[in-house]
Tab-separated table of C-alpha atoms and ligand atoms in Angstrom:
chain	number	residue	atom	x	y	z
A	115	MET	CA	0.194	-0.273	-0.044
A	116	GLN	CA	1.563	3.475	-1.277
A	117	PRO	CA	0.800	6.309	0.406
A	118	LEU	CA	0.353	8.683	-2.506
A	119	PRO	CA	-1.835	11.814	-1.538
A	120	LEU	CA	-4.001	12.680	-4.527
A	121	GLU	CA	-4.559	16.448	-5.747
A	122	ILE	CA	-8.035	15.764	-4.651
A	123	PRO	CA	-9.708	16.739	-1.268
A	124	ALA	CA	-10.589	14.041	1.279
A	125	ASP	CA	-13.990	13.419	1.002
A	126	ALA	CA	-17.093	11.192	2.227
A	127	ASP	CA	-17.903	9.828	-1.463
A	128	LYS	CA	-14.325	10.011	-2.505
A	129	ALA	CA	-13.187	6.601	-0.572
A	130	ILE	CA	-13.149	4.871	-3.546
A	131	VAL	CA	-11.124	6.565	-5.949
A	132	TRP	CA	-10.086	5.070	-9.887
A	133	SER	CA	-8.027	7.523	-11.518
A	134	ASN	CA	-5.162	7.475	-14.136
A	135	ASP	CA	-5.588	3.802	-13.850
A	136	ARG	CA	-4.985	3.836	-10.216
A	137	LEU	CA	-6.531	2.454	-7.331
A	138	TYR	CA	-6.921	4.752	-4.792
A	139	LEU	CA	-8.527	4.528	-0.957
A	140	LEU	CA	-9.094	7.236	1.433
A	141	ASP	CA	-7.467	5.865	4.719
A	142	GLN	CA	-10.090	5.241	6.836
A	143	ARG	CA	-8.286	3.632	10.313
A	144	VAL	CA	-6.665	7.454	10.290
A	145	LEU	CA	-10.060	9.579	9.399
A	146	PRO	CA	-10.312	12.966	10.867
A	147	MET	CA	-7.036	13.608	11.918
A	148	GLN	CA	-5.328	12.723	8.865
A	149	GLU	CA	-7.347	12.969	4.615
A	150	LEU	CA	-4.810	10.125	3.915
A	151	TYR	CA	-5.297	8.544	0.314
A	152	LEU	CA	-3.175	5.113	-0.120
A	153	GLU	CA	-2.490	3.496	-3.544
A	154	MET	CA	-3.226	-0.322	-4.381
A	155	GLN	CA	-1.461	-1.862	-6.776
A	156	THR	CA	-2.640	-5.373	-6.700
A	157	ALA	CA	-5.116	-7.536	-5.808
A	158	ALA	CA	-3.396	-8.943	-2.622
A	159	ALA	CA	-2.971	-5.103	-1.811
A	160	THR	CA	-6.221	-3.977	-2.095
A	161	ALA	CA	-7.194	-7.470	0.122
A	162	ASP	CA	-4.631	-6.379	2.561
A	163	ALA	CA	-6.647	-3.157	2.992
A	164	ILE	CA	-9.810	-4.536	3.418
A	165	ARG	CA	-8.698	-6.665	6.011
A	166	ASP	CA	-6.787	-4.065	8.046
A	167	MET	CA	-10.208	-1.803	7.832
A	168	VAL	CA	-8.416	0.921	5.718
A	169	VAL	CA	-11.943	0.660	3.682
A	170	ARG	CA	-15.323	-0.421	5.805
A	171	GLY	CA	-18.590	-0.554	4.991
A	172	ALA	CA	-20.253	-3.641	3.505
A	173	PRO	CA	-21.694	-1.825	-0.174
A	174	ALA	CA	-17.648	-0.050	0.248
A	175	ILE	CA	-15.789	-3.565	0.219
A	176	GLY	CA	-18.287	-4.290	-2.545
A	177	VAL	CA	-17.271	-1.914	-4.784
A	178	THR	CA	-13.127	-1.954	-3.430
A	179	ALA	CA	-13.513	-5.795	-4.478
A	180	ALA	CA	-14.794	-5.474	-7.624
A	181	PHE	CA	-11.052	-2.488	-8.466
A	182	GLY	CA	-9.738	-5.728	-6.904
A	183	VAL	CA	-10.258	-7.662	-9.422
A	184	VAL	CA	-9.434	-5.550	-12.055
A	185	LEU	CA	-5.565	-5.190	-10.091
A	186	ALA	CA	-5.523	-9.090	-10.520
A	187	ALA	CA	-6.853	-9.535	-13.885
A	188	ARG	CA	-3.928	-6.702	-15.065
A	189	GLU	CA	-1.706	-8.699	-12.618
A	190	SER	CA	-2.101	-12.138	-13.869
A	191	TYR	CA	-2.060	-10.748	-17.795
A	192	GLN	CA	1.529	-8.922	-17.635
A	193	ALA	CA	2.343	-12.535	-16.306
A	194	HIS	CA	0.276	-15.736	-18.334
A	195	GLY	CA	-0.751	-13.328	-21.599
A	196	ALA	CA	-3.727	-15.535	-23.203
A	197	GLY	CA	-3.430	-17.812	-20.587
A	198	TRP	CA	-4.270	-14.869	-17.849
A	199	ARG	CA	-7.236	-16.945	-16.560
A	200	GLU	CA	-4.050	-19.221	-14.318
A	201	GLY	CA	-3.023	-16.322	-11.916
A	202	ILE	CA	-6.845	-14.473	-11.429
A	203	LYS	CA	-8.394	-16.670	-9.561
A	204	SER	CA	-5.871	-16.702	-6.617
A	205	GLY	CA	-6.111	-12.973	-6.521
A	206	MET	CA	-10.248	-13.366	-6.558
A	207	ASP	CA	-9.203	-15.834	-3.303
A	208	CYS	CA	-7.259	-13.083	-1.467
A	209	LEU	CA	-10.438	-10.296	-2.123
A	210	ALA	CA	-12.637	-13.327	-0.638
A	211	ALA	CA	-10.724	-14.028	2.032
A	212	SER	CA	-10.462	-10.364	3.747
A	213	ARG	CA	-14.122	-10.341	5.813
A	214	PRO	CA	-16.361	-12.881	6.219
A	215	THR	CA	-19.636	-11.154	7.037
A	216	ALA	CA	-20.497	-8.764	4.702
A	217	VAL	CA	-22.067	-10.243	2.033
A	218	ASN	CA	-21.285	-7.455	-0.830
A	219	LEU	CA	-17.807	-8.752	-0.917
A	220	PHE	CA	-18.943	-12.119	-2.316
A	221	TRP	CA	-21.870	-10.834	-4.286
A	222	SER	CA	-19.650	-8.428	-5.682
A	223	LEU	CA	-16.625	-11.149	-6.718
A	224	GLU	CA	-20.080	-13.453	-8.139
A	225	ARG	CA	-20.931	-10.827	-10.805
A	226	MET	CA	-17.238	-9.979	-12.059
A	227	GLN	CA	-15.973	-13.895	-12.289
A	228	GLY	CA	-19.601	-14.170	-13.902
A	229	LEU	CA	-18.824	-11.613	-16.682
A	230	ILE	CA	-15.175	-13.905	-16.324
A	231	SER	CA	-16.222	-16.576	-17.334
A	232	GLU	CA	-17.981	-15.208	-20.882
A	233	LEU	CA	-14.363	-12.975	-21.723
A	234	ASP	CA	-11.888	-14.298	-24.427
A	235	ALA	CA	-8.323	-14.597	-24.213
A	236	SER	CA	-7.594	-10.579	-24.823
A	237	ASP	CA	-6.830	-8.172	-22.524
A	238	PRO	CA	-9.815	-8.351	-19.609
A	239	GLU	CA	-8.766	-5.514	-17.976
A	240	PRO	CA	-11.404	-3.046	-19.993
A	241	THR	CA	-14.485	-5.042	-20.081
A	242	LEU	CA	-13.813	-5.800	-16.183
A	243	LEU	CA	-13.543	-1.865	-15.051
A	244	GLN	CA	-16.424	-1.232	-16.633
A	245	GLU	CA	-18.118	-3.359	-14.822
A	246	ALA	CA	-16.113	-2.004	-11.450
A	247	HIS	CA	-17.505	0.745	-12.052
A	248	ARG	CA	-20.891	0.260	-12.992
A	249	ILE	CA	-21.456	-1.109	-9.607
A	250	HIS	CA	-19.535	1.800	-7.917
A	251	GLN	CA	-22.509	3.674	-10.103
A	252	GLU	CA	-25.354	1.339	-8.887
A	253	ASP	CA	-24.034	1.195	-5.764
A	254	VAL	CA	-24.243	5.042	-5.516
A	255	ALA	CA	-27.406	5.167	-7.541
A	256	SER	CA	-28.699	1.970	-4.863
A	257	CYS	CA	-28.512	4.729	-1.900
A	258	ARG	CA	-29.936	7.618	-3.840
A	259	ARG	CA	-33.562	5.407	-4.296
A	260	LEU	CA	-33.229	3.824	-0.720
A	261	GLY	CA	-32.706	7.318	1.372
A	262	ASP	CA	-35.719	9.026	-0.751
A	263	LEU	CA	-37.296	5.747	0.662
A	264	GLY	CA	-36.221	6.199	4.564
A	265	ALA	CA	-36.540	9.485	4.469
A	266	GLU	CA	-40.553	9.064	3.067
A	267	LEU	CA	-41.042	6.882	6.455
A	268	ILE	CA	-40.789	9.389	8.371
A	269	GLU	CA	-43.542	11.135	9.469
A	270	SER	CA	-42.653	14.619	11.381
A	271	THR	CA	-39.340	16.563	12.243
A	272	THR	CA	-37.528	14.048	14.984
A	273	SER	CA	-33.620	13.528	16.437
A	274	VAL	CA	-32.896	10.145	14.976
A	275	ILE	CA	-30.151	6.894	16.717
A	276	THR	CA	-27.325	5.808	14.123
A	277	HIS	CA	-24.700	3.159	15.258
A	278	CYS	CA	-21.684	2.483	13.165
A	279	ASN	CA	-20.912	4.301	10.243
A	280	ALA	CA	-23.449	3.805	7.247
A	281	GLY	CA	-22.653	6.644	5.042
A	282	ALA	CA	-21.196	7.687	1.798
A	283	LEU	CA	-17.521	6.217	3.520
A	284	ALA	CA	-18.884	2.921	3.966
A	285	THR	CA	-20.606	2.708	0.398
A	286	GLY	CA	-20.299	3.665	-3.271
A	287	GLY	CA	-21.233	7.230	-1.740
A	288	TYR	CA	-24.119	8.903	-0.558
A	289	GLY	CA	-24.746	5.969	2.250
A	290	THR	CA	-27.641	3.924	3.360
A	291	ALA	CA	-28.482	4.405	6.897
A	292	LEU	CA	-26.360	7.905	6.689
A	293	GLY	CA	-28.773	8.239	3.113
A	294	VAL	CA	-31.779	8.669	4.456
A	295	ILE	CA	-30.502	10.747	7.321
A	296	ARG	CA	-28.718	12.998	3.757
A	297	SER	CA	-32.758	12.803	2.068
A	298	ALA	CA	-34.392	13.543	5.263
A	299	TRP	CA	-32.712	16.341	6.852
A	300	ALA	CA	-32.677	17.603	3.302
A	301	ALA	CA	-37.096	17.336	3.508
A	302	GLY	CA	-36.382	19.529	6.910
A	303	LYS	CA	-37.859	16.201	8.968
A	304	ILE	CA	-34.361	15.864	10.881
A	305	GLU	CA	-33.407	18.157	13.964
A	306	ARG	CA	-30.347	15.763	15.542
A	307	VAL	CA	-28.450	12.749	14.639
A	308	TYR	CA	-27.433	11.103	17.354
A	309	ALA	CA	-23.968	8.980	16.654
A	310	ASP	CA	-22.862	5.854	18.904
A	311	GLU	CA	-18.945	5.904	19.161
A	312	THR	CA	-18.831	2.602	17.951
A	313	ARG	CA	-16.598	0.687	20.101
A	314	PRO	CA	-13.589	-0.795	19.577
A	315	TRP	CA	-12.585	1.218	15.352
A	316	LEU	CA	-14.987	4.484	16.634
A	317	GLN	CA	-16.933	4.451	13.277
A	318	GLY	CA	-19.353	6.583	15.111
A	319	SER	CA	-16.852	9.265	16.556
A	320	ARG	CA	-14.082	9.563	13.617
A	321	LEU	CA	-16.425	8.518	10.718
A	322	THR	CA	-20.413	9.570	11.208
A	323	ALA	CA	-19.634	12.690	13.054
A	324	TRP	CA	-17.278	13.665	10.275
A	325	GLU	CA	-19.340	12.690	7.793
A	326	LEU	CA	-22.471	14.748	8.901
A	327	HIS	CA	-20.661	18.127	10.687
A	328	LYS	CA	-19.233	18.543	7.113
A	329	ASP	CA	-22.781	18.416	6.122
A	330	GLN	CA	-23.715	21.033	8.807
A	331	ILE	CA	-25.853	18.136	9.725
A	332	PRO	CA	-26.571	18.877	13.702
A	333	VAL	CA	-24.460	16.074	15.451
A	334	THR	CA	-23.795	14.964	19.018
A	335	LEU	CA	-22.028	11.697	19.913
A	336	LEU	CA	-22.954	8.876	22.414
A	337	THR	CA	-21.230	6.520	24.190
A	338	ASP	CA	-22.470	3.315	23.223
A	339	GLY	CA	-23.824	2.469	26.808
A	340	ALA	CA	-25.385	6.142	26.747
A	341	ALA	CA	-27.987	5.489	23.715
A	342	ALA	CA	-30.885	3.236	26.049
A	343	SER	CA	-30.252	6.782	28.795
A	344	ARG	CA	-30.468	8.839	25.163
A	345	LEU	CA	-33.637	6.968	24.051
A	346	ARG	CA	-35.578	6.954	27.505
A	347	VAL	CA	-35.349	10.846	27.519
A	348	GLY	CA	-37.416	11.432	24.077
A	349	GLY	CA	-37.229	12.895	20.494
A	350	ILE	CA	-35.933	10.386	19.450
A	351	ASP	CA	-38.985	8.279	16.803
A	352	TRP	CA	-36.058	6.046	14.272
A	353	VAL	CA	-33.437	4.348	14.929
A	354	ILE	CA	-31.441	3.980	11.187
A	355	VAL	CA	-29.243	1.806	10.867
A	356	GLY	CA	-26.729	-0.721	7.850
A	357	SER	CA	-26.965	-4.175	7.674
A	358	ASP	CA	-23.049	-6.189	6.079
A	359	ARG	CA	-26.107	-9.601	5.912
A	360	ILE	CA	-29.467	-9.248	6.393
A	361	ALA	CA	-30.974	-12.757	5.870
A	362	ALA	CA	-33.791	-14.061	3.762
A	363	ASN	CA	-36.143	-13.711	7.132
A	364	GLY	CA	-34.876	-10.413	7.577
A	365	ASP	CA	-33.134	-10.836	10.535
A	366	VAL	CA	-29.688	-8.057	10.346
A	367	ALA	CA	-26.196	-8.877	10.908
A	368	ASN	CA	-24.516	-5.232	11.043
A	369	LYS	CA	-21.648	-3.960	13.878
A	370	ILE	CA	-21.761	-5.191	17.472
A	371	GLY	CA	-24.198	-3.159	19.829
A	372	THR	CA	-26.868	-2.550	16.903
A	373	TYR	CA	-28.409	-5.681	18.822
A	374	SER	CA	-28.675	-4.100	22.388
A	375	LEU	CA	-29.938	-0.910	20.748
A	376	ALA	CA	-32.614	-2.560	19.047
A	377	VAL	CA	-33.787	-4.039	22.024
A	378	ALA	CA	-33.296	-0.900	23.529
A	379	ALA	CA	-35.454	0.858	21.017
A	380	LYS	CA	-37.835	-1.187	21.343
A	381	HIS	CA	-38.932	-1.128	25.139
A	382	HIS	CA	-39.058	3.008	24.936
A	383	GLY	CA	-41.355	2.560	21.676
A	384	VAL	CA	-38.858	3.736	19.050
A	385	LYS	CA	-38.953	2.486	15.674
A	386	VAL	CA	-36.326	0.647	13.916
A	387	MET	CA	-35.003	1.290	9.989
A	388	VAL	CA	-32.506	-1.190	8.630
A	389	ALA	CA	-31.233	0.571	5.236
A	390	ALA	CA	-28.984	-1.463	2.686
A	391	PRO	CA	-28.958	-2.271	-1.269
A	392	THR	CA	-30.899	-5.744	-2.347
A	393	SER	CA	-27.136	-6.533	-2.743
A	394	THR	CA	-27.010	-6.982	1.316
A	395	ILE	CA	-29.769	-9.246	1.109
A	396	ASP	CA	-28.072	-13.104	0.946
A	397	MET	CA	-31.250	-14.898	0.355
A	398	SER	CA	-29.268	-17.861	0.711
A	399	ALA	CA	-29.125	-17.434	4.799
A	400	VAL	CA	-32.294	-18.742	6.043
A	401	SER	CA	-32.160	-16.784	8.920
A	402	GLY	CA	-29.457	-14.920	10.975
A	403	GLU	CA	-28.078	-18.867	12.693
A	404	ALA	CA	-26.679	-18.759	9.029
A	405	ILE	CA	-24.736	-15.325	8.554
A	406	PRO	CA	-20.978	-15.729	10.285
A	407	ILE	CA	-19.855	-13.695	12.376
A	408	GLU	CA	-16.645	-11.966	11.945
A	409	SER	CA	-14.492	-12.295	15.430
A	410	ARG	CA	-11.326	-9.911	15.414
A	411	ASN	CA	-8.085	-9.266	17.568
A	412	PRO	CA	-8.839	-9.319	21.121
A	413	ASP	CA	-6.166	-6.397	20.514
A	414	GLU	CA	-8.384	-4.194	19.888
A	415	VAL	CA	-10.410	-3.963	22.554
A	416	LEU	CA	-7.665	-4.477	24.410
A	417	ASN	CA	-6.102	-1.227	23.263
A	418	CYS	CA	-7.345	2.209	22.700
A	419	GLY	CA	-5.256	4.953	19.947
A	420	GLY	CA	-2.400	2.257	20.591
A	421	LYS	CA	-2.022	1.771	23.803
A	422	ARG	CA	-3.061	-0.712	26.364
A	423	ILE	CA	-6.008	-0.280	28.341
A	424	GLY	CA	-6.876	-4.105	29.176
A	425	ALA	CA	-5.347	-4.947	33.103
A	426	THR	CA	-1.972	-7.360	32.174
A	427	GLY	CA	-3.262	-10.923	31.509
A	428	VAL	CA	-6.826	-10.274	30.708
A	429	ASP	CA	-8.534	-11.538	27.655
A	430	ALA	CA	-11.362	-9.525	25.366
A	431	TRP	CA	-13.749	-10.925	23.366
A	432	ASN	CA	-14.501	-9.300	19.815
A	433	PRO	CA	-17.144	-10.193	17.849
A	434	VAL	CA	-17.585	-7.181	15.380
A	435	PHE	CA	-21.174	-7.612	14.174
A	436	ASP	CA	-24.274	-9.189	15.522
A	437	VAL	CA	-27.570	-10.635	14.470
A	438	THR	CA	-30.837	-8.274	15.388
A	439	PRO	CA	-33.812	-10.598	15.103
A	440	ALA	CA	-36.280	-9.362	12.320
A	441	VAL	CA	-39.136	-8.916	15.109
A	442	LEU	CA	-37.729	-5.777	16.075
A	443	VAL	CA	-36.689	-4.481	12.898
A	444	ASP	CA	-40.007	-2.543	11.737
A	445	ALA	CA	-38.683	-1.895	7.885
A	446	ILE	CA	-36.602	-2.954	5.890
A	447	VAL	CA	-35.122	-0.458	2.893
A	448	THR	CA	-33.864	-0.889	-0.634
A	449	GLU	CA	-33.488	0.695	-3.736
A	450	LYS	CA	-36.319	-2.220	-5.046
A	451	GLY	CA	-38.584	-0.930	-2.110
A	452	VAL	CA	-39.832	-1.299	1.702
A	453	VAL	CA	-40.231	-4.380	3.532
A	454	HIS	CA	-42.414	-3.109	6.850
A	455	SER	CA	-42.262	-5.811	9.924
A	456	PRO	CA	-40.033	-8.644	7.626
A	457	ASN	CA	-40.787	-11.947	6.972
A	458	THR	CA	-39.294	-14.566	4.948
A	459	LYS	CA	-42.163	-13.949	1.935
A	460	LYS	CA	-41.904	-10.375	2.197
A	461	ILE	CA	-37.965	-10.789	1.653
A	462	THR	CA	-38.919	-13.160	-1.195
A	463	GLU	CA	-40.921	-11.302	-3.078
A	464	LEU	CA	-39.219	-8.101	-2.493
A	465	MET	CA	-36.020	-10.365	-3.920
A	466	SER	CA	-37.992	-11.268	-6.653
A	467	SER	CA	-39.450	-7.735	-8.080
B	140	LIG	O1	-16.315	-2.967	10.057
B	140	LIG	P1	-16.894	-2.096	9.091
B	140	LIG	O2	-16.831	-1.362	9.636
B	140	LIG	O3	-16.889	-3.190	8.290
B	140	LIG	O4	-18.791	-1.925	9.845
B	140	LIG	C1	-19.506	-1.471	8.979
B	140	LIG	C2	-21.260	-1.919	9.726
B	140	LIG	O5	-21.254	-2.149	10.214
B	140	LIG	C3	-21.794	-0.588	8.662
B	140	LIG	O6	-22.974	-0.494	9.413
B	140	LIG	C4	-22.457	-1.635	7.602
B	140	LIG	O7	-21.592	-2.152	7.011
B	140	LIG	C5	-23.536	-1.425	6.774
B	140	LIG	S1	-21.988	0.225	5.939
B	140	LIG	C6	-23.449	1.133	4.803
């Protein structure tokens, strides 16, 4: 990964940039203190960047992986010429092994693989690049569409709570949960956004607050543990979150802490909206039980800001996603439409529409 700053200012809508035949990622590990783009020269480096959280958020991982396949194709064509098919698989396997929960990664790789199987022996890069751009553009269009649909569900001006970062940084642009919030803000329906800080990577405080503050949308940070108390105070009609994988029955995998937020919302009569493109829906997962939940290094919990905070000898449990059962979800909002009180029948209908 080469730290090569681009001649563009850092922008949440430009977290993934393909410029002059090169792939650049805005390094989300160092935001908001540093605004730095890293160049990805290989598929393996792109996979490392996904695993190490340079780029994160389910749709953004999917878009990045598509450009990673373009790099894999380039490497393989340079090494094998007309026999490029031999080498591309290892790059794609590397990308597939980067993170397990966000299904958009596998959706994107399957889409690129579908195209690869139709190509002849000539240089595959131009065709694959076109497809990667298409995946990117479609994701932005989906976010805009679902953002508008989600905003329509908000009846009157209210404050909302969001968890993690489901914004432009986490997608091709505009955002899922933050897409709904952006559209609702434009319609005059948002008073204030409460952003859970989201331990241990602090996507809420570092990324969501940065994005919203830049857009001049009022944002207040909460520790994750403060969300239930804030719900109790009142004035919040909706919890709005994104998702990494939605099962066929409407169970929702999202950043750890979403489940406890949904439980607290139910207790306080606050509705829960999950905003996600249909590329996040995994019809092969019958329920949340079938969703693989990523466990990361306990050091992410035992340390903070590069300093050890856990007592010496103490261990930590670090699942980075949880599953919110469909019964706690009031609406799943996709670019194809809204599913209220989701279940298998309704999600199947949506996916076949
Ligand atoms: O570990 P992360 O930062 O990749 O987790 C991201 C989330 O949990 C987001 O809420 C989810 O991917 C939806 S992004 C539009």
